[in-house]
CSV table of C-alpha atoms and ligand atoms in Angstrom, one decimal:
chain,number,residue,atom,x,y,z
A,1,MET,CA,206.4,119.8,128.4
A,2,ASP,CA,202.7,121.2,128.7
A,3,ASP,CA,199.8,119.0,128.8
A,4,PRO,CA,198.1,118.3,125.6
A,5,LEU,CA,194.6,119.6,125.2
A,6,THR,CA,192.0,117.2,126.4
A,7,PRO,CA,190.3,115.0,123.9
A,8,ARG,CA,187.0,117.0,123.9
A,9,GLU,CA,189.0,120.4,123.5
A,10,SER,CA,191.3,118.8,120.8
A,11,ALA,CA,188.1,117.6,118.8
A,12,LYS,CA,186.7,121.1,119.1
A,13,PHE,CA,189.9,122.7,117.9
A,14,ILE,CA,190.2,120.3,114.8
A,15,ALA,CA,186.5,120.6,113.9
A,16,GLU,CA,186.9,124.3,113.9
A,17,ASN,CA,190.0,124.2,111.9
A,18,SER,CA,189.5,121.2,109.5
A,19,ARG,CA,189.9,121.6,106.0
A,20,GLU,CA,188.9,118.0,104.2
A,21,VAL,CA,186.6,116.8,106.8
A,22,PHE,CA,183.3,118.2,107.9
A,23,ILE,CA,180.4,117.9,110.2
A,24,ASP,CA,176.8,117.7,108.5
A,25,GLY,CA,174.4,119.6,111.1
A,26,GLY,CA,171.4,117.9,109.1
A,27,GLY,CA,173.1,114.5,109.5
A,28,VAL,CA,173.6,114.8,113.0
A,29,ARG,CA,170.0,115.5,113.7
A,30,ARG,CA,169.1,112.4,111.5
A,31,VAL,CA,171.5,110.4,113.7
A,32,ALA,CA,170.0,111.6,116.8
A,33,GLU,CA,166.4,110.8,115.6
A,34,LEU,CA,167.4,107.5,114.8
A,35,LEU,CA,168.8,106.9,118.4
A,36,LEU,CA,165.8,108.5,119.9
A,37,PRO,CA,163.5,105.4,119.9
A,38,GLN,CA,166.4,103.3,121.2
A,39,VAL,CA,167.0,105.7,124.4
A,40,SER,CA,165.4,102.7,126.7
A,41,SER,CA,166.5,99.7,124.6
A,42,PRO,CA,169.5,97.5,125.9
A,43,GLU,CA,171.3,98.8,123.1
A,44,LEU,CA,171.8,102.3,124.7
A,45,ARG,CA,172.0,101.2,128.3
A,46,LEU,CA,174.8,100.1,130.4
A,47,GLU,CA,173.5,96.6,130.7
A,48,GLY,CA,174.0,96.1,127.0
A,49,TRP,CA,177.7,95.7,127.5
A,50,LYS,CA,177.3,92.4,129.0
A,51,ALA,CA,173.5,91.2,127.6
A,52,LEU,CA,174.3,91.8,124.1
A,53,HIS,CA,178.0,90.5,123.9
A,54,GLU,CA,178.6,86.8,124.7
A,55,LEU,CA,182.5,87.2,124.9
A,56,ASN,CA,182.4,90.1,127.4
A,57,PRO,CA,182.6,88.6,131.1
A,58,LYS,CA,179.3,88.4,133.1
A,59,ALA,CA,181.1,88.7,136.4
A,60,ALA,CA,181.9,92.1,138.1
A,61,ASP,CA,185.0,90.9,140.1
A,62,GLU,CA,188.5,91.5,139.9
A,63,ALA,CA,189.4,89.0,137.5
A,64,ALA,CA,186.9,90.7,135.0
A,65,VAL,CA,188.5,94.0,135.7
A,66,ASN,CA,192.0,92.5,134.7
A,67,TRP,CA,190.3,91.1,131.7
A,68,VAL,CA,189.0,94.2,130.4
A,69,PHE,CA,192.7,95.7,131.1
A,70,VAL,CA,194.4,93.3,128.9
A,71,ILE,CA,192.0,93.4,126.1
A,72,ASP,CA,191.9,97.3,126.0
A,73,THR,CA,196.0,96.9,126.1
A,74,LEU,CA,195.6,95.0,122.6
A,75,ASN,CA,192.7,96.7,121.2
A,76,PHE,CA,194.0,98.2,118.2
A,77,SER,CA,194.5,97.8,114.6
A,78,PHE,CA,192.6,94.8,113.4
A,79,TRP,CA,192.0,95.6,109.9
A,80,SER,CA,193.2,93.5,106.9
A,81,GLU,CA,194.7,94.5,103.6
A,82,GLN,CA,191.9,92.4,101.7
A,83,ASP,CA,188.7,92.3,103.8
A,84,ASP,CA,187.9,89.0,102.6
A,85,HIS,CA,191.2,87.5,103.8
A,86,LYS,CA,191.6,88.5,107.6
A,87,CYS,CA,192.3,87.1,110.7
A,88,LEU,CA,189.5,84.8,112.1
A,89,VAL,CA,189.3,82.9,115.4
A,90,GLY,CA,186.8,80.1,116.1
A,91,TYR,CA,185.5,79.9,119.6
A,92,ARG,CA,182.6,77.7,120.9
A,93,GLY,CA,181.3,77.0,117.7
A,94,LYS,CA,181.4,80.6,116.3
A,95,THR,CA,183.9,82.6,114.5
A,96,TYR,CA,185.0,86.0,115.2
A,97,SER,CA,186.9,88.7,113.3
A,98,GLY,CA,188.5,92.2,114.1
A,99,TYR,CA,188.1,93.2,117.7
A,100,TRP,CA,186.0,90.0,118.7
A,101,SER,CA,188.9,87.9,117.2
A,102,LEU,CA,191.0,89.4,120.2
A,103,CYS,CA,188.4,88.5,122.9
A,104,ALA,CA,187.8,84.9,121.3
A,105,ALA,CA,191.4,84.6,121.5
A,106,ILE,CA,191.7,85.6,125.0
A,107,ASN,CA,188.9,83.5,126.1
A,108,ARG,CA,190.2,80.7,124.2
A,109,ALA,CA,193.6,80.9,126.2
A,110,LEU,CA,192.0,81.1,129.4
A,111,ASP,CA,190.2,77.9,128.6
A,112,GLU,CA,193.2,76.1,127.8
A,113,GLY,CA,194.5,77.2,130.8
A,114,ILE,CA,196.9,80.0,129.7
A,115,PRO,CA,196.7,82.8,132.6
A,116,ILE,CA,196.7,85.5,129.8
A,117,THR,CA,195.0,88.0,132.0
A,118,SER,CA,197.8,87.8,135.0
A,119,ALA,CA,200.2,90.3,134.8
A,120,SER,CA,202.7,87.7,136.4
A,121,TYR,CA,202.2,85.8,133.0
A,122,TYR,CA,202.2,88.4,130.3
A,123,ALA,CA,205.1,90.5,131.6
A,124,THR,CA,207.4,87.7,130.5
A,125,VAL,CA,205.3,85.9,128.1
A,126,THR,CA,207.4,85.1,124.9
A,127,LEU,CA,206.8,86.0,121.3
A,128,ASP,CA,206.1,82.4,120.1
A,129,GLN,CA,203.6,82.0,123.1
A,130,VAL,CA,201.8,85.3,121.9
A,131,ARG,CA,201.6,84.1,118.4
A,132,HIS,CA,200.4,80.8,119.6
A,133,LEU,CA,197.6,82.6,121.8
A,134,LEU,CA,196.4,84.8,119.3
A,135,ARG,CA,196.8,82.5,116.5
A,136,SER,CA,194.3,82.7,113.6
A,137,ASP,CA,192.4,80.2,112.0
A,138,THR,CA,193.5,81.5,108.5
A,139,ASP,CA,196.9,82.1,107.2
A,140,VAL,CA,196.4,85.8,108.1
A,141,ALA,CA,197.8,86.3,111.7
A,142,MET,CA,196.4,89.2,113.6
A,143,PRO,CA,198.0,92.5,112.8
A,144,LEU,CA,201.1,94.0,114.8
A,145,ILE,CA,201.9,90.8,116.9
A,146,ASP,CA,205.5,91.7,117.5
A,147,GLU,CA,203.9,95.1,118.9
A,148,ARG,CA,201.5,93.1,121.0
A,149,HIS,CA,204.1,91.1,122.4
A,150,ARG,CA,206.2,94.0,123.4
A,151,ILE,CA,203.0,96.0,124.9
A,152,LEU,CA,202.2,92.9,127.0
A,153,ASN,CA,205.6,92.6,128.3
A,154,GLU,CA,205.9,96.3,129.1
A,155,THR,CA,202.3,96.5,130.7
A,156,GLY,CA,202.7,93.4,132.8
A,157,LYS,CA,206.0,94.7,134.4
A,158,ILE,CA,204.5,98.2,135.0
A,159,LEU,CA,201.3,96.8,136.5
A,160,LEU,CA,203.4,94.4,138.8
A,161,ALA,CA,205.7,97.1,139.8
A,162,LYS,CA,203.1,100.0,140.4
A,163,PHE,CA,199.8,98.4,141.1
A,164,GLU,CA,200.5,95.1,142.7
A,165,GLY,CA,199.8,93.3,139.4
A,166,SER,CA,196.1,94.3,139.3
A,167,PHE,CA,194.4,97.0,137.3
A,168,LEU,CA,191.9,96.9,140.0
A,169,ASN,CA,194.5,98.7,142.3
A,170,CYS,CA,194.8,101.3,139.7
A,171,VAL,CA,190.9,101.8,139.6
A,172,ARG,CA,190.9,102.2,143.0
A,173,LYS,CA,193.6,105.0,143.1
A,174,SER,CA,191.1,106.8,140.9
A,175,GLU,CA,188.8,107.6,143.8
A,176,LYS,CA,185.8,106.9,141.4
A,177,SER,CA,186.9,109.5,139.1
A,178,ALA,CA,186.8,108.7,135.2
A,179,GLN,CA,189.2,111.5,134.4
A,180,LYS,CA,191.8,110.7,137.2
A,181,LEU,CA,191.6,107.0,135.7
A,182,MET,CA,192.3,107.9,132.6
A,183,HIS,CA,195.3,110.1,133.4
A,184,LEU,CA,196.5,107.4,135.9
A,185,VAL,CA,196.6,105.1,132.8
A,186,VAL,CA,198.2,107.5,130.4
A,187,GLU,CA,200.9,108.6,132.9
A,188,ASN,CA,201.8,105.0,133.8
A,189,PHE,CA,201.4,102.9,130.7
A,190,PRO,CA,203.4,104.4,127.5
A,191,SER,CA,201.4,102.4,125.0
A,192,TYR,CA,197.9,104.2,125.7
A,193,ARG,CA,199.9,107.9,124.9
A,194,ASP,CA,197.4,108.4,122.0
A,195,VAL,CA,198.7,112.1,121.6
A,196,THR,CA,199.9,114.3,118.6
A,197,GLN,CA,200.3,117.5,117.1
A,198,PHE,CA,197.6,119.6,114.8
A,199,GLU,CA,198.1,123.2,113.6
A,200,GLY,CA,200.8,123.8,116.2
A,201,LYS,CA,198.8,122.5,119.2
A,202,ARG,CA,199.4,119.2,121.2
A,203,ILE,CA,196.2,117.2,121.0
A,204,SER,CA,195.2,114.1,122.5
A,205,PHE,CA,192.7,111.3,121.6
A,206,TYR,CA,193.5,108.7,124.5
A,207,LYS,CA,191.2,106.3,122.6
A,208,ARG,CA,192.5,103.1,124.3
A,209,ALA,CA,192.7,104.7,127.7
A,210,GLN,CA,189.0,106.1,127.4
A,211,ILE,CA,187.6,102.8,126.3
A,212,LEU,CA,189.4,101.1,129.1
A,213,VAL,CA,187.6,103.5,131.4
A,214,ALA,CA,184.4,102.9,129.6
A,215,ASP,CA,184.9,99.2,129.6
A,216,THR,CA,185.9,99.0,133.4
A,217,TRP,CA,182.7,101.0,134.2
A,218,SER,CA,180.7,98.7,131.9
A,219,VAL,CA,182.0,95.5,133.6
A,220,LEU,CA,181.6,96.9,137.1
A,221,GLU,CA,177.9,97.8,136.2
A,222,GLY,CA,178.6,101.5,137.3
A,223,LYS,CA,178.8,100.3,140.7
A,224,GLY,CA,181.3,100.2,143.6
A,225,ASP,CA,184.7,100.9,142.5
A,226,GLY,CA,183.2,101.6,139.0
A,227,CYS,CA,180.8,104.1,140.1
A,228,PHE,CA,182.5,106.9,138.5
A,229,LYS,CA,180.6,110.3,139.3
A,230,ASP,CA,182.3,111.9,136.0
A,231,ILE,CA,181.7,109.2,133.7
A,232,SER,CA,179.8,111.5,131.2
A,233,SER,CA,182.9,113.5,130.7
A,234,ILE,CA,184.5,110.4,128.8
A,235,THR,CA,184.0,111.1,125.1
A,236,MET,CA,183.7,108.6,122.0
A,237,PHE,CA,186.7,106.5,120.9
A,238,ALA,CA,188.3,107.7,117.8
A,239,ASP,CA,188.8,104.6,115.9
A,240,TYR,CA,188.5,103.6,112.5
A,241,ARG,CA,185.0,102.4,112.6
A,242,LEU,CA,182.8,105.5,113.9
A,243,PRO,CA,184.1,107.8,111.3
A,244,GLN,CA,182.9,105.3,108.7
A,245,ILE,CA,179.5,104.7,110.2
A,246,LEU,CA,179.2,108.5,111.0
A,247,ALA,CA,180.0,109.1,107.2
A,248,HIS,CA,177.6,106.5,105.9
A,249,LEU,CA,174.7,107.8,108.2
A,250,GLY,CA,175.4,111.4,106.7
A,251,ALA,CA,176.7,113.1,109.7
A,252,LEU,CA,180.5,113.4,108.7
A,253,LYS,CA,181.5,114.8,105.1
A,254,TYR,CA,184.8,114.2,103.4
A,255,SER,CA,186.3,116.3,100.7
A,256,GLU,CA,186.4,114.4,97.3
A,257,GLU,CA,190.1,113.9,97.2
A,258,LEU,CA,190.1,112.5,100.6
A,259,LEU,CA,187.3,110.2,99.9
A,260,GLU,CA,189.1,109.1,96.7
A,261,LYS,CA,192.4,108.5,98.7
A,262,LEU,CA,190.5,106.2,101.2
A,263,ARG,CA,188.4,104.5,98.3
A,264,LYS,CA,192.0,103.5,96.8
A,265,GLY,CA,192.8,102.2,100.3
A,266,GLU,CA,195.9,104.3,100.5
A,267,MET,CA,197.4,104.5,104.0
A,268,LEU,CA,197.2,107.5,106.1
A,269,SER,CA,199.9,107.8,108.8
A,270,TYR,CA,199.4,108.4,112.4
A,271,GLY,CA,199.2,111.7,113.3
A,272,SER,CA,199.0,113.3,109.6
A,273,LYS,CA,196.6,116.1,108.9
A,274,GLN,CA,193.8,114.0,107.3
A,275,GLU,CA,194.0,111.3,109.7
A,276,VAL,CA,194.0,113.8,112.7
A,277,GLU,CA,190.8,115.8,110.9
A,278,ILE,CA,188.9,112.2,110.4
A,279,ARG,CA,189.3,111.4,114.1
A,280,GLY,CA,189.0,114.9,115.6
A,281,CYS,CA,185.7,115.6,113.3
A,282,SER,CA,184.1,112.3,114.5
A,283,LEU,CA,184.9,112.9,118.2
A,284,TRP,CA,183.2,116.3,117.9
A,285,CYS,CA,180.4,114.7,115.7
A,286,VAL,CA,179.4,112.4,118.2
A,287,GLU,CA,179.4,115.1,121.1
A,288,LEU,CA,177.0,116.9,118.8
A,289,ILE,CA,174.7,114.0,118.2
A,290,ARG,CA,174.7,113.7,122.1
A,291,ASP,CA,173.5,117.3,122.7
A,292,CYS,CA,170.9,116.9,119.8
A,293,LEU,CA,169.6,113.7,121.3
A,294,LEU,CA,169.4,115.2,124.9
A,295,GLU,CA,167.4,118.0,123.4
A,296,LEU,CA,165.1,115.7,121.7
A,297,ILE,CA,164.6,113.8,124.9
A,298,GLU,CA,163.8,116.7,126.7
A,299,LYS,CA,161.5,117.8,124.1
A,300,LYS,CA,159.5,114.5,124.1
A,301,GLY,CA,159.4,114.6,127.7
A,302,GLU,CA,160.8,111.3,127.8
A,303,LYS,CA,163.0,110.6,131.1
A,304,THR,CA,165.5,107.9,131.0
A,305,ASP,CA,166.7,106.8,134.1
A,306,GLU,CA,170.0,106.8,133.0
A,307,GLU,CA,171.7,109.7,131.3
A,308,ILE,CA,172.7,109.1,127.6
A,309,ASN,CA,176.6,109.7,127.3
A,310,SER,CA,178.9,109.7,124.7
A,311,ILE,CA,180.1,106.2,125.7
A,312,LEU,CA,176.8,104.5,125.4
A,313,LEU,CA,176.2,106.4,121.8
A,314,ASP,CA,179.7,105.3,120.7
A,315,TYR,CA,179.0,101.4,121.9
A,316,TYR,CA,175.9,101.6,119.9
A,317,LEU,CA,177.2,103.0,116.6
A,318,TRP,CA,180.2,100.7,116.9
A,319,ASP,CA,177.7,97.7,117.5
A,320,TYR,CA,175.5,99.4,114.6
A,321,ALA,CA,178.6,99.6,112.2
A,322,ARG,CA,179.2,95.9,113.0
A,323,ASP,CA,175.6,94.9,111.9
A,324,HIS,CA,175.6,97.3,108.7
A,325,ARG,CA,179.1,96.1,107.3
A,326,GLU,CA,177.7,95.4,103.7
A,327,ASP,CA,175.6,98.7,103.7
A,328,MET,CA,178.7,100.7,104.7
A,329,LYS,CA,181.0,99.5,101.7
A,330,LYS,CA,180.9,102.4,99.7
A,331,ILE,CA,182.3,104.4,102.5
A,332,PRO,CA,185.7,103.0,103.1
A,333,PHE,CA,187.4,103.2,106.7
A,334,HIS,CA,190.8,105.2,106.8
A,335,ARG,CA,193.8,102.9,107.1
A,336,THR,CA,196.2,103.7,109.7
A,337,ARG,CA,198.5,101.3,110.9
A,338,CYS,CA,199.1,101.9,114.6
A,339,ILE,CA,199.1,100.7,118.5
A,340,TYR,CA,196.8,103.6,119.5
A,341,TYR,CA,193.3,102.5,117.9
B,401,56B,N1,184.9,103.5,119.0
B,401,56B,C1,184.7,102.3,119.2
B,401,56B,N2,185.8,101.5,118.8
B,401,56B,C2,185.8,100.4,119.0
B,401,56B,C3,185.3,99.6,120.2
B,401,56B,C4,185.3,98.3,120.1
B,401,56B,C5,184.8,97.2,121.2
B,401,56B,N3,183.9,97.5,122.1
B,401,56B,C6,182.8,96.8,122.2
B,401,56B,C7,183.4,96.0,123.4
B,401,56B,C8,182.3,96.0,124.3
B,401,56B,C9,181.1,96.9,124.0
B,401,56B,O1,180.0,96.2,124.0
B,401,56B,C10,181.4,97.5,122.4
B,401,56B,O2,180.6,97.2,121.9
B,401,56B,C11,186.5,97.9,119.5
B,401,56B,N4,186.9,99.3,118.9
B,401,56B,C12,187.9,99.7,117.9
B,401,56B,O3,187.2,99.5,116.4
B,401,56B,C13,188.2,98.8,115.8
B,401,56B,C14,188.1,97.5,115.3
B,401,56B,O4,186.9,97.5,114.6
B,401,56B,P1,186.7,95.8,113.6
B,401,56B,O5,187.7,95.9,112.7
B,401,56B,O6,185.2,96.3,112.9
B,401,56B,O7,186.5,94.7,114.7
B,401,56B,C15,189.6,99.0,116.4
B,401,56B,O8,190.1,100.3,116.3
B,401,56B,C16,189.3,98.7,117.8
B,401,56B,O9,190.2,99.6,118.7
B,401,56B,C17,183.9,100.5,120.7
B,401,56B,O10,183.1,100.1,121.4
B,401,56B,N5,184.0,101.7,120.2
């Protein structure tokens, strides 16, 4: 079967054929202008990945790379039916929800002496052990626990069989190409194959594979094995938070009918037309914001010593969404329950 379109090609094709989700040019420019004063701040620089997030590893060694791998293998579907009744994990005096509840649970397990980042452990970890190590402080468990257990076993076995149990060996096989690493991941690890159809074409978002490459680049601080010459070819990660913040900032518009459906909290199935249009237009929207921001930087004659890429824009917008949860209430996120994002 022929390869799917790349995430960038997919997003362009979707944006050109979308009927219920639209990119607003004025909104794109406004977001670029919002970002312009930040281009030299830690929020829009690679260092921010460690400096701004206490749960992320500070080291840049093999253990840190294997931490990123197990986190991004489980980095999906944290939203709960009721937002005020959800999985929470307390760790070192703070309480974490959503994606950060996963990081807190993994760090808590490591503190408890559970070698959860070792493939030899999670290749055969039992469902009960996974339930325990991902336990919530509330009566709401982390969603899709059974799937997380299945994926840990599957992924651990493959990492042992093909990469001597360490994701760093997979990184080294990519010969410092982000694209090659992304393809090595989707070819070898089935749970990363975020591929579907749209208007008769096979399209890909590869959300977890792309964020895995990005987080590997970040944890290695863009140096040594993590010095990917083509890192700027990685696009934003099509999750359920970025569309929400892009709509909130006016760069993305939904049809009245779709907005009403989202407001009612109706589920969208993975690969459905509306879900694909939301993800694809969000991805293309961030590409346009990046282009616009680079133009503004050029005009302002302000040189940043590090190129602004879609990864850094994505990280910034995702963190911004976390800090503006209350303001974003009127724009609901779309509800798809799947293992891909
Ligand atoms: N587009 C995009 N999606 C991201 C991330 C991250 C975590 N990255 C951070 C980690 C290190 C860096 O410093 C980043 O700040 C998680 N997600 C997705 O969001 C959803 C969870 O949302 P909530 O329920 O609110 O926690 C879920 O689909 C998850 O897969 C990102 O960066 N970009």
